[in-house]
Coordinates of C-alpha atoms in Angstrom, one line a residue:
X1 CA -15.7 5.2 -14.5
X2 CA -19.5 4.0 -14.1
X3 CA -22.0 6.3 -12.4
X4 CA -25.0 4.1 -12.0
X5 CA -26.2 3.5 -8.5
X6 CA -27.1 0.6 -6.8
X7 CA -29.6 0.2 -3.8
X8 CA -27.9 -1.3 -0.6
X9 CA -31.1 -3.5 0.7
X10 CA -29.4 -3.6 4.0
X11 CA -28.7 -0.1 4.9
X12 CA -31.4 1.5 2.5
X13 CA -28.5 3.7 1.3
X14 CA -27.1 4.5 -2.3
X15 CA -23.6 3.5 -3.3
X16 CA -22.1 4.5 -6.1
X17 CA -21.6 0.6 -8.0
X18 CA -17.9 2.0 -9.1
X19 CA -16.5 2.2 -5.6
X20 CA -16.3 -1.4 -4.0
X21 CA -14.8 0.1 -0.9
X22 CA -16.0 3.6 0.5
X23 CA -14.1 5.0 3.5
X24 CA -15.6 7.9 5.1
X25 CA -14.0 9.9 7.9
X26 CA -12.1 7.3 9.5
X27 CA -10.8 8.4 12.9
X28 CA -8.9 6.3 15.6
X29 CA -7.1 6.7 18.9
X30 CA -4.8 4.8 20.9
X31 CA -5.7 6.7 24.4
X32 CA -4.2 9.9 23.8
X33 CA -2.2 9.0 20.7
X34 CA -4.3 9.9 17.5
X35 CA -3.4 7.1 14.6
X36 CA -5.8 8.5 11.8
X37 CA -7.2 11.8 11.8
X38 CA -10.1 11.7 9.4
X39 CA -9.2 9.3 6.4
X40 CA -11.5 9.1 3.3
X41 CA -11.3 7.5 -0.1
X42 CA -13.1 5.2 -2.6
X43 CA -11.4 2.4 -4.3
X44 CA -13.1 1.3 -7.4
X45 CA -13.6 -2.3 -8.9
X46 CA -10.8 -3.8 -10.3
X47 CA -8.6 -1.3 -9.0
X48 CA -5.2 -1.7 -6.9
X49 CA -5.1 0.8 -4.4
X50 CA -1.9 1.5 -2.2
X51 CA -1.3 2.5 1.2
X52 CA 2.0 4.3 1.4
X53 CA 3.7 5.5 4.4
X54 CA 6.4 4.8 6.9
X55 CA 6.4 3.2 10.3
X56 CA 3.7 5.1 12.4
X57 CA 1.5 6.8 9.7
X58 CA -1.4 5.0 10.3
X59 CA -1.7 2.5 7.5
X60 CA -1.7 -0.7 9.7
X61 CA -4.3 0.4 11.9
X62 CA -6.5 1.3 8.6
X63 CA -5.6 -2.1 7.4
X64 CA -7.0 -4.0 10.5
X65 CA -10.1 -1.5 10.6
X66 CA -10.8 -2.8 7.0
X67 CA -10.4 -6.2 7.6
X68 CA -12.9 -6.0 10.6
X69 CA -10.3 -6.8 13.1
X70 CA -10.9 -3.1 15.0
X71 CA -13.6 -1.0 15.3
X72 CA -12.8 2.7 14.5
X73 CA -13.4 5.6 16.9
X74 CA -15.6 7.3 14.4
X75 CA -16.4 7.0 10.6
X76 CA -17.2 3.9 8.9
X77 CA -15.9 1.9 6.1
X78 CA -18.4 0.2 3.2
X79 CA -17.0 -3.1 1.3
X80 CA -19.8 -3.7 -1.4
X81 CA -22.3 -1.5 0.4
X82 CA -22.1 -3.5 3.7
X83 CA -20.8 -1.6 7.1
X84 CA -17.6 -2.8 8.3
X85 CA -18.9 -2.1 12.1
X86 CA -22.9 -3.0 11.8
X87 CA -22.5 -5.8 9.1
X88 CA -18.8 -7.2 9.9
X89 CA -19.9 -11.0 9.1
X90 CA -21.1 -9.9 5.6
X91 CA -17.9 -7.9 4.7
X92 CA -15.9 -10.9 6.1
X93 CA -17.4 -12.9 3.4
X94 CA -16.4 -10.3 0.6
X95 CA -12.9 -9.8 1.8
X96 CA -9.8 -12.1 1.4
X97 CA -6.8 -11.1 3.4
X98 CA -3.4 -11.6 3.7
X99 CA -1.5 -10.5 6.7
X100 CA 2.4 -9.7 6.7
X101 CA 3.0 -12.5 9.1
X102 CA 2.8 -15.5 7.6
X103 CA -0.7 -17.6 8.2
X104 CA 0.3 -20.8 6.5
X105 CA 0.9 -24.0 8.3
X106 CA 4.3 -25.4 7.4
X107 CA 3.9 -28.9 8.5
X108 CA 0.6 -29.1 5.8
X109 CA 0.6 -29.3 2.1
X110 CA -0.1 -26.5 0.1
X111 CA -3.7 -28.7 -0.6
X112 CA -4.0 -29.3 2.7
X113 CA -3.8 -25.4 3.8
X114 CA -6.2 -24.5 1.1
X115 CA -8.3 -27.4 2.4
X116 CA -8.9 -26.2 5.8
X117 CA -9.2 -22.7 4.5
X118 CA -12.2 -23.8 2.7
X119 CA -13.5 -25.4 5.2
X120 CA -13.8 -22.4 7.0
X121 CA -16.0 -20.7 4.4
X122 CA -18.2 -23.5 4.2
X123 CA -16.8 -25.2 1.0
X124 CA -17.1 -29.1 1.0
X125 CA -16.6 -32.1 -1.4
X126 CA -16.3 -32.0 -5.0
X127 CA -16.6 -28.4 -4.9
X128 CA -14.0 -27.7 -2.5
X129 CA -11.6 -30.1 -4.3
X130 CA -12.5 -28.4 -7.8
X131 CA -11.5 -25.1 -6.2
X132 CA -8.1 -26.4 -4.3
X133 CA -7.1 -27.4 -7.8
X134 CA -8.3 -24.2 -10.0
X135 CA -6.3 -22.0 -7.2
X136 CA -3.2 -24.1 -7.0
X137 CA -3.2 -23.9 -10.9
X138 CA -3.6 -20.3 -10.6
X139 CA -0.6 -19.4 -8.3
X140 CA 1.4 -22.0 -10.3
X141 CA 1.7 -24.6 -7.6
X142 CA -0.3 -27.4 -8.9
X143 CA 2.7 -29.7 -9.2
X144 CA 3.6 -28.8 -5.5
X145 CA -0.1 -29.6 -4.3
X146 CA 1.2 -32.6 -2.0
X147 CA 4.5 -31.2 -0.8
X148 CA 4.7 -29.6 2.7
X149 CA 5.0 -25.8 2.7
X150 CA 8.5 -26.0 4.7
X151 CA 10.1 -27.1 1.6
X152 CA 8.8 -24.0 -0.4
X153 CA 10.8 -20.9 -1.2
X154 CA 9.6 -17.5 0.6
X155 CA 7.5 -16.4 -2.7
X156 CA 6.2 -19.9 -2.8
X157 CA 4.6 -19.8 0.5
X158 CA 3.3 -16.2 -0.4
X159 CA 1.5 -17.3 -3.1
X160 CA -0.2 -20.3 -1.0
X161 CA -1.3 -17.3 1.3
X162 CA -2.5 -15.4 -1.6
X163 CA -4.3 -18.9 -2.7
X164 CA -6.0 -19.1 0.8
X165 CA -7.2 -15.6 0.8
X166 CA -8.8 -16.2 -2.6
X167 CA -10.6 -19.6 -2.0
X168 CA -14.1 -18.1 -1.3
X169 CA -14.1 -15.9 -4.4
X170 CA -13.5 -12.6 -2.7
X171 CA -14.5 -9.1 -4.5
X172 CA -11.7 -7.6 -2.3
X173 CA -8.3 -8.6 -1.4
X174 CA -6.4 -7.0 1.2
X175 CA -2.8 -7.2 1.5
X176 CA -0.3 -6.0 4.2
X177 CA 3.2 -5.5 3.2
X178 CA 2.8 -8.3 0.5
X179 CA 6.2 -8.7 -0.4
X180 CA 7.8 -8.7 3.0
X181 CA 10.8 -11.6 3.0
X182 CA 10.9 -11.9 -0.8
X183 CA 13.8 -11.2 -3.0
X184 CA 13.4 -9.1 -6.0
X185 CA 12.5 -11.8 -8.6
X186 CA 9.5 -13.0 -6.3
X187 CA 8.5 -9.4 -5.6
X188 CA 8.3 -8.8 -9.3
X189 CA 6.2 -12.0 -9.7
X190 CA 3.9 -11.2 -6.9
X191 CA 3.0 -7.7 -8.5
X192 CA 2.4 -9.3 -12.2
X193 CA 0.0 -11.8 -10.7
X194 CA -1.8 -9.4 -8.8
X195 CA -2.1 -7.3 -12.2
X196 CA -3.1 -10.4 -13.8
X197 CA -5.9 -10.9 -11.1
X198 CA -7.7 -7.8 -11.1
X199 CA -7.8 -7.5 -14.6
X200 CA -9.2 -11.5 -15.0
X201 CA -11.7 -11.3 -12.3
X202 CA -12.3 -7.4 -11.4
X203 CA -11.0 -8.2 -7.6
X204 CA -10.2 -4.9 -5.9
X205 CA -6.8 -4.8 -4.2
X206 CA -5.7 -2.9 -1.4
X207 CA -1.9 -3.0 -0.3
X208 CA -0.3 -1.4 2.6
X209 CA 3.6 -0.6 1.6
X210 CA 6.5 1.3 2.6
X211 CA 8.6 0.6 -0.4
X212 CA 8.4 3.6 -2.9
X213 CA 8.7 1.2 -5.8
X214 CA 6.1 -1.3 -4.7
X215 CA 3.6 1.9 -5.0
X216 CA 4.6 2.5 -8.5
X217 CA 2.5 -0.7 -9.1
X218 CA -0.4 0.5 -7.9
X219 CA -3.4 2.3 -10.1
X220 CA -3.7 4.9 -7.6
X221 CA -2.1 5.5 -4.0
X222 CA -3.0 7.3 -0.7
X223 CA 0.4 8.5 1.1
X224 CA -0.2 8.7 4.8
X225 CA 1.8 10.7 7.2
X226 CA 1.1 10.8 11.2
X227 CA -2.6 9.5 10.7
X228 CA -3.6 12.1 7.7
X229 CA -3.4 11.5 3.6
X230 CA -0.8 14.0 2.7
X231 CA -1.3 12.5 -1.4
X232 CA -4.0 11.0 -3.1
X233 CA -3.9 10.0 -7.0
X234 CA -2.2 7.9 -9.3
X235 CA 1.5 7.6 -9.2
X236 CA 1.9 9.8 -12.3
X237 CA -0.4 12.3 -11.0
X238 CA 1.7 12.8 -7.7
X239 CA 4.9 12.9 -9.3
X240 CA 3.7 15.8 -11.5
X241 CA 2.7 18.0 -8.5
X242 CA 6.5 18.4 -8.4
X243 CA 6.5 20.1 -11.6
X244 CA 10.3 20.2 -12.4
X245 CA 13.7 18.6 -11.6
X246 CA 14.6 17.9 -7.8
X247 CA 18.2 19.3 -6.9
X248 CA 20.0 18.2 -4.0
X249 CA 23.3 20.3 -2.9
X250 CA 25.9 19.3 -0.7
X251 CA 28.1 22.1 1.0
X252 CA 30.3 22.5 4.1
X253 CA 27.5 24.8 5.4
X254 CA 24.3 23.8 4.0
X255 CA 22.1 26.4 5.9
X256 CA 24.1 29.1 4.8
X257 CA 23.7 28.1 1.3
X258 CA 20.1 27.3 1.5
X259 CA 19.8 30.9 3.0
X260 CA 21.8 32.6 0.3
X261 CA 19.6 30.7 -2.5
X262 CA 16.4 31.7 -1.0
X263 CA 17.5 35.3 -0.5
X264 CA 19.2 35.4 -4.1
X265 CA 17.1 33.3 -6.3
X266 CA 13.9 33.7 -4.5
X267 CA 13.5 29.7 -4.3
X268 CA 12.0 27.7 -1.5
X269 CA 14.3 25.2 -0.1
X270 CA 14.5 22.2 2.3
X271 CA 17.5 21.2 4.6
X272 CA 17.7 17.3 4.3
X273 CA 20.3 15.0 5.1
X274 CA 22.9 18.0 5.5
X275 CA 22.0 19.0 2.1
X276 CA 19.9 21.5 0.7
X277 CA 17.0 20.1 -1.5
X278 CA 14.8 22.2 -3.8
X279 CA 12.4 21.8 -6.7
X280 CA 12.9 23.8 -10.0
X281 CA 12.1 23.5 -13.8
X282 CA 15.7 23.3 -15.7
X283 CA 17.5 22.1 -12.8
X284 CA 20.8 21.9 -15.0
X285 CA 20.7 25.5 -15.8
X286 CA 19.8 26.7 -12.1
X287 CA 23.0 24.8 -10.8
X288 CA 25.3 26.5 -13.6
X289 CA 23.7 29.8 -12.1
X290 CA 24.2 28.8 -8.8
X291 CA 27.7 27.9 -9.1
X292 CA 28.5 31.1 -10.9
X293 CA 27.0 33.0 -8.2
X294 CA 28.6 31.4 -5.3
X295 CA 31.9 29.6 -6.6
X296 CA 33.4 27.2 -4.3
X297 CA 30.2 26.7 -2.4
X298 CA 29.1 23.7 -3.7
X299 CA 30.8 20.6 -3.2
X300 CA 28.5 17.8 -5.1
X301 CA 25.0 18.3 -7.0
X302 CA 22.2 15.6 -8.0
X303 CA 19.7 16.6 -10.5
X304 CA 16.8 13.8 -10.8
X305 CA 13.1 13.7 -11.9
X306 CA 10.6 13.7 -9.1
X307 CA 9.9 10.4 -7.5
X308 CA 7.2 9.3 -5.0
X309 CA 9.9 10.1 -2.3
X310 CA 10.0 13.5 -3.6
X311 CA 6.2 13.9 -3.2
X312 CA 6.4 12.7 0.8
X313 CA 9.2 15.4 1.2
X314 CA 7.5 17.8 -0.6
X315 CA 4.2 17.5 1.5
X316 CA 6.1 16.8 5.0
X317 CA 9.6 18.5 4.6
X318 CA 11.0 15.1 5.8
X319 CA 11.7 11.7 4.2
X320 CA 10.3 8.6 5.3
X321 CA 11.8 7.4 8.8
X322 CA 14.0 4.4 9.0
X323 CA 12.7 2.1 11.9
X324 CA 16.2 3.4 14.0
X325 CA 14.7 6.9 13.5
X326 CA 11.5 6.0 14.1
X327 CA 12.4 4.8 17.7
X328 CA 15.0 7.7 18.2
X329 CA 12.0 10.3 17.6
X330 CA 9.4 8.3 19.7

């Protein structure tokens, strides 16, 4: 990673040339409810950085702050050295934003959607026409330029939105739940395109998601829970923190089983979904020992390698809440 420094002539501060985005102790509250509790991280040039968390984790609030739609209660975010609060216009020139909700006009053609987007950023005439053609080719929709977007599939509409976000050649692309409403094939194609985009043009990408499999596509990610970062690193680094197998044991009385395991084997356990969960090296050998020590107690067993879900459980003591569970706990 580069270590050279570049002078920001607007703020008079020095920022790392390798960090196109710098988030410094961002905090935000909605009245008495704290949404962000001091978030800090950097994003390098050409990096895909994920904000992974369940509903209520704070990732949407952070996304709005980074896209200049909301002011933080305290802290700051820098994009290419420009402060998102004091120099919001400069930041907006350097970011492309694709929101979770659709922003394309379904009654316009693909080309017309990009035409209007280009006008917003001052593109005109031959320059605008050339850029529209370039972007439609980039997202493999050049042959559908004159077709109304309402005739497109969900995946194709999402590609038009990506093209809109990239019309002004931003150095940063912000994506909020980018694969919402897409089938598995369209999701895969989208992530392949994002990977190609950052490699070809060195665009830095921040994507929010609540899907573990999507987070695996990121170079690095921050795992958020209740406004805090509970994990930060590459997916492989985060998984390696578990340091062994993840064992799930089902029993008629999981609480009693958990207590017996802790007393006899001196291993920390977690009660999860009426099962006993624990992390240990050589899980198969351990399960054999438990079965011999407590015959007839265990009803079923699962042994797996750590996932990002396991990292979240290890850091928070619970899994991602579903929307229904979230509402029940609010």
